Short mmCIF file of C-alpha atoms and ligand atoms in Angstrom, two decimals:
data_model
loop_
_atom_site.label_atom_id
_atom_site.label_comp_id
_atom_site.label_asym_id
_atom_site.label_seq_id
_atom_site.Cartn_x
_atom_site.Cartn_y
_atom_site.Cartn_z
CA UNK A 24 129.08 -230.64 89.91
CA UNK A 25 126.99 -227.54 89.19
CA UNK A 26 123.98 -227.43 91.53
CA UNK A 27 124.75 -230.82 93.13
CA UNK A 28 124.12 -231.16 96.86
CA UNK A 29 126.97 -232.74 98.74
CA UNK A 30 127.47 -233.44 102.43
CA UNK A 31 131.05 -233.83 103.62
CA UNK A 32 131.67 -235.77 106.83
CA UNK A 33 135.02 -234.97 108.42
CA UNK A 34 136.38 -237.33 111.08
CA UNK A 35 139.32 -237.04 113.45
CA UNK A 36 142.48 -237.79 111.51
CA UNK A 37 145.37 -235.57 110.52
CA UNK A 38 144.15 -235.61 106.90
CA UNK A 39 141.17 -233.52 108.08
CA UNK A 40 143.14 -230.49 106.87
CA UNK A 41 142.85 -231.82 103.30
CA UNK A 42 139.05 -231.83 103.63
CA UNK A 43 139.20 -228.02 103.63
CA UNK A 44 140.65 -228.11 100.10
CA UNK A 45 138.04 -230.70 99.11
CA UNK A 46 135.24 -228.36 100.21
CA UNK A 47 136.88 -225.44 98.38
CA UNK A 48 137.16 -227.41 95.12
CA UNK A 49 133.57 -228.66 95.30
CA UNK A 50 132.23 -225.16 95.94
CA UNK A 51 134.38 -223.84 93.07
CA UNK A 52 132.88 -226.53 90.82
CA UNK A 53 129.40 -225.19 91.64
CA UNK A 54 128.25 -227.73 94.26
CA UNK A 55 126.23 -226.81 97.38
CA UNK A 56 128.29 -228.21 100.23
CA UNK A 57 127.41 -228.80 103.89
CA UNK A 58 129.88 -230.13 106.42
CA UNK A 59 129.36 -232.36 109.46
CA UNK A 60 132.31 -233.04 111.76
CA UNK A 61 133.03 -235.37 114.62
CA UNK A 62 134.13 -233.75 117.87
CA UNK A 63 137.63 -235.17 117.34
CA UNK A 64 137.80 -233.65 113.85
CA UNK A 65 137.30 -230.21 115.40
CA UNK A 66 140.59 -230.74 117.26
CA UNK A 67 142.40 -230.88 113.92
CA UNK A 68 140.53 -228.17 111.96
CA UNK A 69 138.17 -225.51 113.25
CA UNK A 70 134.51 -225.68 112.12
CA UNK A 71 134.95 -222.00 111.22
CA UNK A 72 137.29 -223.04 108.37
CA UNK A 73 134.58 -225.23 106.84
CA UNK A 74 131.85 -222.66 107.50
CA UNK A 75 133.86 -220.02 105.68
CA UNK A 76 134.65 -222.28 102.72
CA UNK A 77 131.17 -223.80 102.35
CA UNK A 78 129.14 -220.74 103.29
CA UNK A 79 126.94 -222.98 105.49
CA UNK A 80 126.66 -223.75 109.18
CA UNK A 81 128.79 -226.73 110.22
CA UNK A 82 127.32 -229.31 112.62
CA UNK A 83 129.66 -231.14 114.95
CA UNK A 84 127.53 -231.79 118.03
CA UNK A 85 124.28 -233.74 118.27
CA UNK A 86 122.57 -231.56 120.85
CA UNK A 87 124.57 -228.39 121.27
CA UNK A 88 123.79 -226.84 117.88
CA UNK A 89 121.65 -224.51 115.82
CA UNK A 90 119.27 -225.80 113.15
CA UNK A 91 116.35 -228.16 113.50
CA UNK A 92 115.98 -231.16 115.78
CA UNK A 93 115.82 -233.51 112.79
CA UNK A 94 118.94 -232.38 110.94
CA UNK A 95 120.55 -235.77 111.61
CA UNK A 96 117.73 -237.34 109.57
CA UNK A 97 117.29 -234.77 106.80
CA UNK A 98 120.95 -234.02 106.08
CA UNK A 99 121.57 -237.38 104.39
CA UNK A 100 118.18 -237.53 102.73
CA UNK A 101 116.11 -234.84 101.00
CA UNK A 102 117.67 -234.31 97.64
CA UNK A 103 121.29 -234.89 98.64
CA UNK A 104 123.34 -236.27 95.73
CA UNK A 105 126.27 -237.68 97.68
CA UNK A 106 127.75 -237.96 101.17
CA UNK A 107 131.55 -238.07 101.23
CA UNK A 108 133.34 -239.10 104.42
CA UNK A 109 136.87 -237.70 104.09
CA UNK A 110 138.95 -238.58 105.92
CA UNK A 111 137.19 -241.72 107.14
CA UNK A 112 138.95 -243.05 110.23
CA UNK A 113 138.89 -246.72 111.25
CA UNK A 114 136.50 -245.63 114.01
CA UNK A 115 133.78 -244.16 111.75
CA UNK A 116 134.16 -247.14 109.38
CA UNK A 117 133.54 -249.52 112.31
CA UNK A 118 130.55 -247.46 113.50
CA UNK A 119 129.02 -247.48 110.01
CA UNK A 120 129.58 -251.21 109.79
CA UNK A 121 127.93 -252.02 113.11
CA UNK A 122 125.14 -249.43 113.11
CA UNK A 123 126.49 -247.25 115.90
CA UNK A 124 125.15 -243.71 116.04
CA UNK A 125 126.69 -241.91 118.99
CA UNK A 126 127.20 -238.45 117.50
CA UNK A 127 125.72 -236.26 114.78
CA UNK A 128 127.81 -237.62 111.90
CA UNK A 129 127.38 -241.34 112.64
CA UNK A 130 123.64 -240.88 113.26
CA UNK A 131 123.24 -238.90 110.06
CA UNK A 132 124.99 -241.66 108.08
CA UNK A 133 122.75 -244.30 109.69
CA UNK A 134 119.65 -242.44 108.52
CA UNK A 135 121.06 -241.58 105.09
CA UNK A 136 119.33 -242.54 101.87
CA UNK A 137 121.85 -240.70 99.65
CA UNK A 138 124.82 -242.67 98.28
CA UNK A 139 127.82 -242.66 100.63
CA UNK A 140 131.47 -242.51 99.55
CA UNK A 141 134.14 -243.15 102.18
CA UNK A 142 137.79 -242.18 101.78
CA UNK A 143 139.66 -244.23 104.40
CA UNK A 144 142.76 -242.52 105.78
CA UNK A 145 144.90 -243.76 108.64
CA UNK A 146 148.27 -245.25 109.57
CA UNK A 147 149.11 -248.22 107.32
CA UNK A 148 149.17 -250.75 110.18
CA UNK A 149 145.68 -249.60 111.17
CA UNK A 150 144.56 -249.77 107.55
CA UNK A 151 145.77 -253.33 106.96
CA UNK A 152 144.38 -254.49 110.31
CA UNK A 153 142.02 -257.40 109.50
CA UNK A 154 139.20 -255.78 111.49
CA UNK A 155 139.40 -252.59 109.43
CA UNK A 156 139.76 -254.53 106.16
CA UNK A 157 136.80 -256.73 107.13
CA UNK A 158 134.68 -253.67 107.92
CA UNK A 159 135.57 -252.02 104.60
CA UNK A 160 134.71 -255.24 102.75
CA UNK A 161 131.34 -255.42 104.48
CA UNK A 162 130.55 -251.78 103.70
CA UNK A 163 131.40 -252.37 100.03
CA UNK A 164 129.04 -255.37 99.99
CA UNK A 165 126.29 -253.12 101.35
CA UNK A 166 126.80 -250.66 98.52
CA UNK A 167 128.97 -248.06 100.24
CA UNK A 168 131.48 -246.62 97.77
CA UNK A 169 135.08 -246.82 98.90
CA UNK A 170 137.96 -244.86 97.44
CA UNK A 171 141.29 -246.65 97.88
CA UNK A 172 143.78 -244.66 99.97
CA UNK A 173 147.03 -243.58 98.35
CA UNK A 174 150.42 -245.06 99.27
CA UNK A 175 153.40 -243.03 100.40
CA UNK A 176 154.84 -241.16 103.35
CA UNK A 177 152.26 -240.73 106.10
CA UNK A 178 152.02 -238.02 108.75
CA UNK A 179 153.30 -240.55 111.33
CA UNK A 180 156.57 -240.80 109.30
CA UNK A 181 155.87 -244.34 108.08
CA UNK A 182 155.35 -245.48 104.50
CA UNK A 183 152.46 -247.49 103.14
CA UNK A 184 148.77 -247.35 102.27
CA UNK A 185 146.61 -244.92 104.24
CA UNK A 186 147.04 -241.50 102.66
CA UNK A 187 143.85 -239.60 101.92
CA UNK A 188 143.57 -239.37 98.11
CA UNK A 189 144.29 -235.89 96.78
CA UNK A 190 141.19 -233.63 96.97
CA UNK A 191 141.11 -233.22 93.14
CA UNK A 192 140.94 -237.01 92.81
CA UNK A 193 138.07 -237.21 95.30
CA UNK A 194 136.20 -234.53 93.31
CA UNK A 195 136.84 -236.49 90.08
CA UNK A 196 135.62 -239.73 91.68
CA UNK A 197 132.56 -238.00 93.14
CA UNK A 198 131.69 -236.46 89.81
CA UNK A 199 131.90 -239.93 88.20
CA UNK A 200 129.45 -241.24 90.82
CA UNK A 201 126.99 -238.36 90.52
CA UNK A 202 126.98 -237.81 86.75
CA UNK A 203 124.42 -239.29 84.44
CA UNK A 204 126.02 -242.37 82.83
CA UNK A 205 124.62 -241.70 79.39
CA UNK A 206 127.68 -243.22 77.66
CA UNK A 207 127.59 -246.43 79.63
CA UNK A 208 128.21 -249.45 77.40
CA UNK A 209 130.25 -247.38 74.95
CA UNK A 210 133.95 -247.94 74.53
CA UNK A 211 135.84 -244.79 73.55
CA UNK A 212 139.43 -244.27 72.47
CA UNK A 213 140.87 -240.76 72.82
CA UNK A 214 144.29 -239.59 71.66
CA UNK A 215 145.95 -236.60 73.29
CA UNK A 216 149.10 -234.53 73.39
CA UNK A 217 151.94 -234.07 70.93
CA UNK A 218 154.20 -236.64 69.37
CA UNK A 219 157.92 -236.34 69.77
CA UNK A 220 160.14 -237.19 66.79
CA UNK A 221 163.81 -237.69 67.73
CA UNK A 222 166.62 -236.06 65.75
CA UNK A 223 169.47 -237.40 67.89
CA UNK A 224 169.72 -238.65 71.52
CA UNK A 225 169.12 -235.13 72.92
CA UNK A 226 166.92 -233.32 70.38
CA UNK A 227 163.50 -233.82 68.90
CA UNK A 228 160.72 -232.21 66.85
CA UNK A 229 157.44 -231.64 68.64
CA UNK A 230 154.60 -229.09 68.91
CA UNK A 231 152.75 -227.00 71.49
CA UNK A 232 150.05 -229.51 72.45
CA UNK A 233 149.78 -229.99 76.23
CA UNK A 234 147.20 -232.77 76.08
CA UNK A 235 144.64 -230.69 78.03
CA UNK A 236 141.88 -231.05 75.40
CA UNK A 237 142.37 -234.80 74.98
CA UNK A 238 142.59 -235.45 78.73
CA UNK A 239 139.40 -233.40 79.26
CA UNK A 240 137.66 -235.63 76.71
CA UNK A 241 138.91 -238.83 78.36
CA UNK A 242 137.85 -237.58 81.82
CA UNK A 243 134.41 -236.51 80.60
CA UNK A 244 133.80 -239.79 78.76
CA UNK A 245 134.75 -241.78 81.89
CA UNK A 246 132.56 -239.57 84.09
CA UNK A 247 129.66 -240.32 81.74
CA UNK A 248 130.11 -244.07 82.13
CA UNK A 249 132.10 -245.03 79.03
CA UNK A 250 135.00 -247.42 79.11
CA UNK A 251 137.90 -245.23 78.03
CA UNK A 252 141.35 -245.82 76.53
CA UNK A 253 143.63 -242.80 76.34
CA UNK A 254 146.62 -242.94 74.00
CA UNK A 255 148.82 -240.00 74.89
CA UNK A 256 152.03 -238.44 73.72
CA UNK A 257 154.39 -237.01 76.36
CA UNK A 258 152.48 -234.53 78.57
CA UNK A 259 152.73 -233.39 82.17
CA UNK A 260 149.13 -234.14 83.15
CA UNK A 261 147.69 -236.37 85.83
CA UNK A 262 146.11 -239.60 84.56
CA UNK A 263 142.31 -239.48 84.59
CA UNK A 264 140.82 -241.90 87.15
CA UNK A 265 139.62 -245.25 85.86
CA UNK A 266 140.96 -244.74 82.35
CA UNK A 267 143.32 -247.17 80.56
CA UNK A 268 146.28 -244.97 79.68
CA UNK A 269 148.88 -245.86 77.02
CA UNK A 270 151.93 -243.60 76.80
CA UNK A 271 153.65 -243.22 73.45
CA UNK A 272 156.31 -240.88 72.06
CA UNK A 273 156.43 -240.93 68.27
CA UNK A 274 153.71 -240.87 65.62
CA UNK A 275 154.66 -244.41 64.62
CA UNK A 276 154.24 -245.63 68.22
CA UNK A 277 150.89 -243.82 68.39
CA UNK A 278 149.83 -245.47 65.14
CA UNK A 279 150.74 -248.96 66.44
CA UNK A 280 148.96 -248.48 69.79
CA UNK A 281 145.85 -246.88 68.26
CA UNK A 282 145.54 -249.71 65.74
CA UNK A 283 145.91 -252.33 68.51
CA UNK A 284 143.40 -250.70 70.85
CA UNK A 285 140.84 -249.30 68.43
CA UNK A 286 139.42 -252.46 66.85
CA UNK A 287 136.99 -253.00 69.74
CA UNK A 288 136.06 -249.30 70.15
CA UNK A 289 132.70 -247.75 69.30
CA UNK A 290 133.99 -244.19 69.16
CA UNK A 291 137.47 -242.80 68.36
CA UNK A 292 138.33 -239.15 69.05
CA UNK A 293 141.72 -237.97 67.78
CA UNK A 294 142.60 -234.81 69.69
CA UNK A 295 146.36 -235.50 69.50
CA UNK A 296 148.60 -233.18 67.54
CA UNK A 297 150.56 -235.74 65.53
CA UNK A 298 153.76 -234.65 63.77
CA UNK A 299 153.19 -234.88 60.04
CA UNK A 300 156.93 -235.42 59.47
CA UNK A 301 159.87 -237.04 61.26
CA UNK A 302 163.62 -236.93 60.59
CA UNK A 303 164.48 -239.56 57.95
CA UNK A 304 167.28 -240.82 60.21
CA UNK A 305 167.92 -240.53 63.93
CA UNK A 306 171.60 -239.73 64.53
CA UNK A 307 173.06 -242.31 66.97
CA UNK A 308 175.18 -239.60 68.70
CA UNK A 309 174.55 -235.96 69.52
CA UNK A 310 174.97 -233.90 66.33
CA UNK A 311 177.99 -231.62 66.82
CA UNK A 312 178.12 -227.94 65.94
CA UNK A 313 179.80 -227.58 62.54
CA UNK A 314 179.00 -225.47 59.52
CA UNK A 315 176.66 -222.43 59.70
CA UNK A 316 173.67 -224.32 58.35
CA UNK A 317 172.36 -227.80 58.94
CA UNK A 318 169.79 -229.49 56.75
CA UNK A 319 167.47 -232.10 58.20
CA UNK A 320 165.68 -234.41 55.84
CA UNK A 321 162.12 -235.16 56.96
CA UNK A 322 159.84 -237.96 55.83
CA UNK A 323 156.04 -238.21 56.13
CA UNK A 324 154.62 -239.91 59.17
CA UNK A 325 151.67 -242.26 58.75
CA UNK A 326 148.31 -240.46 58.96
CA UNK A 327 146.63 -242.41 61.77
CA UNK A 328 143.23 -240.84 61.35
CA UNK A 329 143.16 -241.37 57.60
CA UNK A 330 144.05 -245.03 58.16
CA UNK A 331 141.20 -245.37 60.69
CA UNK A 332 138.89 -243.76 58.13
CA UNK A 333 139.93 -246.35 55.54
CA UNK A 334 139.28 -249.20 58.02
CA UNK A 335 135.79 -248.01 58.90
CA UNK A 336 134.19 -250.60 56.63
CA UNK A 337 135.78 -253.48 58.58
CA UNK A 338 135.47 -251.73 61.98
CA UNK A 339 132.34 -249.58 61.94
CA UNK A 340 132.68 -246.81 64.53
CA UNK A 341 132.15 -243.09 65.01
CA UNK A 342 135.32 -241.27 63.99
CA UNK A 343 136.02 -237.75 65.22
CA UNK A 344 139.04 -235.69 64.23
CA UNK A 345 140.39 -232.34 65.30
CA UNK A 346 141.78 -229.70 62.95
CA UNK A 347 144.27 -227.15 64.21
CA UNK A 348 144.27 -224.34 61.67
CA UNK A 349 145.56 -220.79 61.29
CA UNK A 350 144.00 -219.83 57.90
CA UNK A 351 141.21 -220.96 55.56
CA UNK A 352 139.85 -222.63 58.67
CA UNK A 353 136.51 -223.99 57.48
CA UNK A 354 137.74 -225.07 54.03
CA UNK A 355 140.72 -226.93 55.50
CA UNK A 356 138.59 -228.61 58.17
CA UNK A 357 135.97 -229.69 55.62
CA UNK A 358 138.71 -231.14 53.41
CA UNK A 359 140.08 -233.20 56.34
CA UNK A 360 136.58 -234.36 57.31
CA UNK A 361 136.02 -235.68 53.80
CA UNK A 362 139.47 -237.06 52.94
CA UNK A 363 139.77 -238.90 56.28
CA UNK A 364 136.19 -240.27 56.16
CA UNK A 365 135.15 -238.71 59.50
CA UNK A 366 131.73 -238.33 61.12
CA UNK A 367 132.69 -235.04 62.70
CA UNK A 368 135.67 -232.71 62.91
CA UNK A 369 136.37 -230.20 65.68
CA UNK A 370 137.99 -227.08 64.31
CA UNK A 371 140.41 -225.13 66.47
CA UNK A 372 141.60 -221.68 65.46
CA UNK A 373 145.06 -222.02 66.99
CA UNK A 374 145.98 -218.41 66.28
CA UNK A 375 143.70 -217.31 69.17
CA UNK A 376 145.26 -216.77 72.59
CA UNK A 377 142.25 -218.18 74.47
CA UNK A 378 141.80 -221.38 72.45
CA UNK A 379 143.64 -224.36 71.01
CA UNK A 380 147.11 -225.13 72.33
CA UNK A 381 148.06 -224.80 76.01
CA UNK A 382 145.00 -222.86 77.22
CA UNK A 383 142.43 -224.05 79.77
CA UNK A 384 139.65 -222.63 77.58
CA UNK A 385 138.58 -223.41 74.04
CA UNK A 386 136.12 -222.25 71.41
CA UNK A 387 135.47 -224.69 68.61
CA UNK A 388 133.48 -225.13 65.41
CA UNK A 389 132.02 -228.60 64.96
CA UNK A 390 131.52 -229.73 61.38
CA UNK A 391 129.45 -232.83 60.66
CA UNK A 392 129.56 -235.23 57.72
CA UNK A 393 126.12 -234.03 56.55
CA UNK A 394 127.51 -230.51 56.13
CA UNK A 395 126.08 -228.97 59.30
CA UNK A 396 128.27 -226.56 61.25
CA UNK A 397 127.86 -225.67 64.92
CA UNK A 398 129.83 -223.08 66.88
CA UNK A 399 130.53 -223.40 70.59
CA UNK A 400 130.88 -220.56 73.04
CA UNK A 401 134.21 -219.87 74.70
CA UNK A 402 134.24 -222.43 77.52
CA UNK A 403 136.61 -224.45 79.68
CA UNK A 404 138.09 -227.49 77.94
CA UNK A 405 136.05 -229.68 80.33
CA UNK A 406 132.85 -228.01 79.09
CA UNK A 407 133.92 -228.26 75.45
CA UNK A 408 134.62 -231.97 76.03
CA UNK A 409 131.06 -232.50 77.31
CA UNK A 410 129.62 -230.61 74.34
CA UNK A 411 131.63 -232.73 71.86
CA UNK A 412 130.48 -235.91 73.64
CA UNK A 413 126.84 -234.74 73.49
CA UNK A 414 127.15 -234.46 69.70
CA UNK A 415 129.07 -237.76 69.42
CA UNK A 416 126.32 -239.49 71.39
CA UNK A 417 123.68 -238.15 68.99
CA UNK A 418 125.68 -239.41 65.98
CA UNK A 419 126.09 -242.82 67.68
CA UNK A 420 122.37 -243.06 68.37
CA UNK A 421 121.49 -242.10 64.78
CA UNK A 422 123.88 -244.69 63.33
CA UNK A 423 123.84 -247.64 65.71
CA UNK A 424 120.96 -247.21 68.16
CA UNK A 425 118.05 -246.69 65.78
CA UNK A 426 115.90 -249.23 67.66
CA UNK A 427 116.18 -247.50 71.03
O1 PMT B 1 146.67 -230.35 73.78
P1 PMT B 1 146.16 -228.93 74.00
O2 PMT B 1 147.26 -227.98 74.43
O3 PMT B 1 144.95 -228.88 74.88
O4 PMT B 1 145.69 -228.39 72.57
C1 PMT B 1 144.58 -228.97 71.93
C2 PMT B 1 144.83 -229.16 70.41
C3 PMT B 1 144.92 -227.80 69.75
C4 PMT B 1 146.11 -229.95 70.18
C5 PMT B 1 143.66 -230.03 69.85
O5 PMT B 1 142.48 -229.49 70.23
C6 PMT B 1 143.73 -230.14 68.33
O6 PMT B 1 143.31 -229.29 67.57
N1 PMT B 1 144.29 -231.29 67.90
C7 PMT B 1 144.56 -231.60 66.50
C8 PMT B 1 145.86 -231.02 66.12
C9 PMT B 1 146.29 -231.49 64.75
O7 PMT B 1 147.25 -232.19 64.63
O8 PMT B 1 145.53 -231.13 63.76
P2 PMT B 1 145.81 -231.51 62.22
O9 PMT B 1 144.91 -230.60 61.49
O10 PMT B 1 147.27 -231.51 61.91
O11 PMT B 1 145.32 -233.02 62.10
C10 PMT B 1 144.00 -233.38 61.76
C11 PMT B 1 143.61 -234.65 62.46
O12 PMT B 1 144.38 -235.74 61.95
C12 PMT B 1 143.81 -234.65 63.96
O13 PMT B 1 142.72 -235.31 64.54
C13 PMT B 1 145.10 -235.45 64.16
O14 PMT B 1 145.09 -236.18 65.39
C14 PMT B 1 145.05 -236.42 63.00
N2 PMT B 1 146.39 -236.78 62.47
C15 PMT B 1 147.22 -235.86 61.93
C16 PMT B 1 148.43 -236.25 61.41
C17 PMT B 1 148.82 -237.60 61.45
N3 PMT B 1 149.98 -238.00 60.98
N4 PMT B 1 147.98 -238.50 61.99
C18 PMT B 1 146.78 -238.12 62.50
O15 PMT B 1 146.01 -238.96 63.00
#
């Protein structure tokens, strides 16, 4: 979103208050945001709120305003990357459909050359009304992007479709639209999170992985146009938009799902922290307190990545592993790269407090099969994900795209 120019159109629905958070998130992500409102929208939220959040003058009246006399033409043109109408009422949708420009926002949309994304939000009966549905269908056919509303309790105390999607989801969708789709045509499988190995019905062995690194990779790959499958252990994260998500618990379940899903993938990135061992038996009932010590027998779990490395001959692909280490970092990572037949391994020093498990930031060392080593800066996991994908793309091009 850094440096992108986005115009937000706010129309008169109760969800207009959520548009304030949308503007805040876009500005935080580095976008330049301008806001146009309908007169009715100003009854729900003051233009001053949007002016303060965006740092730019808000336009809500065609004639009674500052700025130039051609703002309604230039706002949707110039070098604007995206126009987002959120919330989009049935009224603005109908006006867009039938070419009505009777205020600043509708006129600006009529003159727009930038892509337009609408986020319909209204009472469910209004939303399912055939006229509204017909208008939305027509707009889609004309190339307008439409984000499906969420279902749930609405402000009018009814249940059903019509909720404005959460602002973070709109930002994620917008960033998918705006980003360069340099991974389009690639199918990528990402694993994330910990595995969970049961001891008895109430206890298990697991590790500190939150899934943040793997989810960042899946989100970034989707944003860049890839078709993405995410195989995840139990985590508390929101599913990335547009990604096929498979939830698993144990290493054996992860192995089965990865093997099923990976045969058609071009690129496999294993960011999951898989338990190397599991209890040899799962007690059918809760183990009772008894003697002072209790010995658990553990057996080796299958090494999923090593198995993928062995299958590379039958299923040629780019294989990327992660290494979570606390000592002899480079030597251990190199050993894993070689023994598991990887193209690249991403080394995490998990003894750092600002990297590896649980954090929102990461600093990694990327080691390639030709011996090269590259260090990243300390960045957000989203930025690290993009950096890893840049390198993966280069490896893909060198191995499979030599003609292009
Ligand atoms: O989830 P976060 O909180 O964001 O933390 C991110 C992370 C630290 C978990 C992640 O970035 C990371 O380093 N993941 C790898 C952790 C790990 O299990 O490393 P390892 O060195 O034990 O395993 C090496 C590689 O083999 C990994 O790609 C792992 O997925 C894979 N493996 C390991 C064991 C096993 N039985 N099967 C495997 O496929």
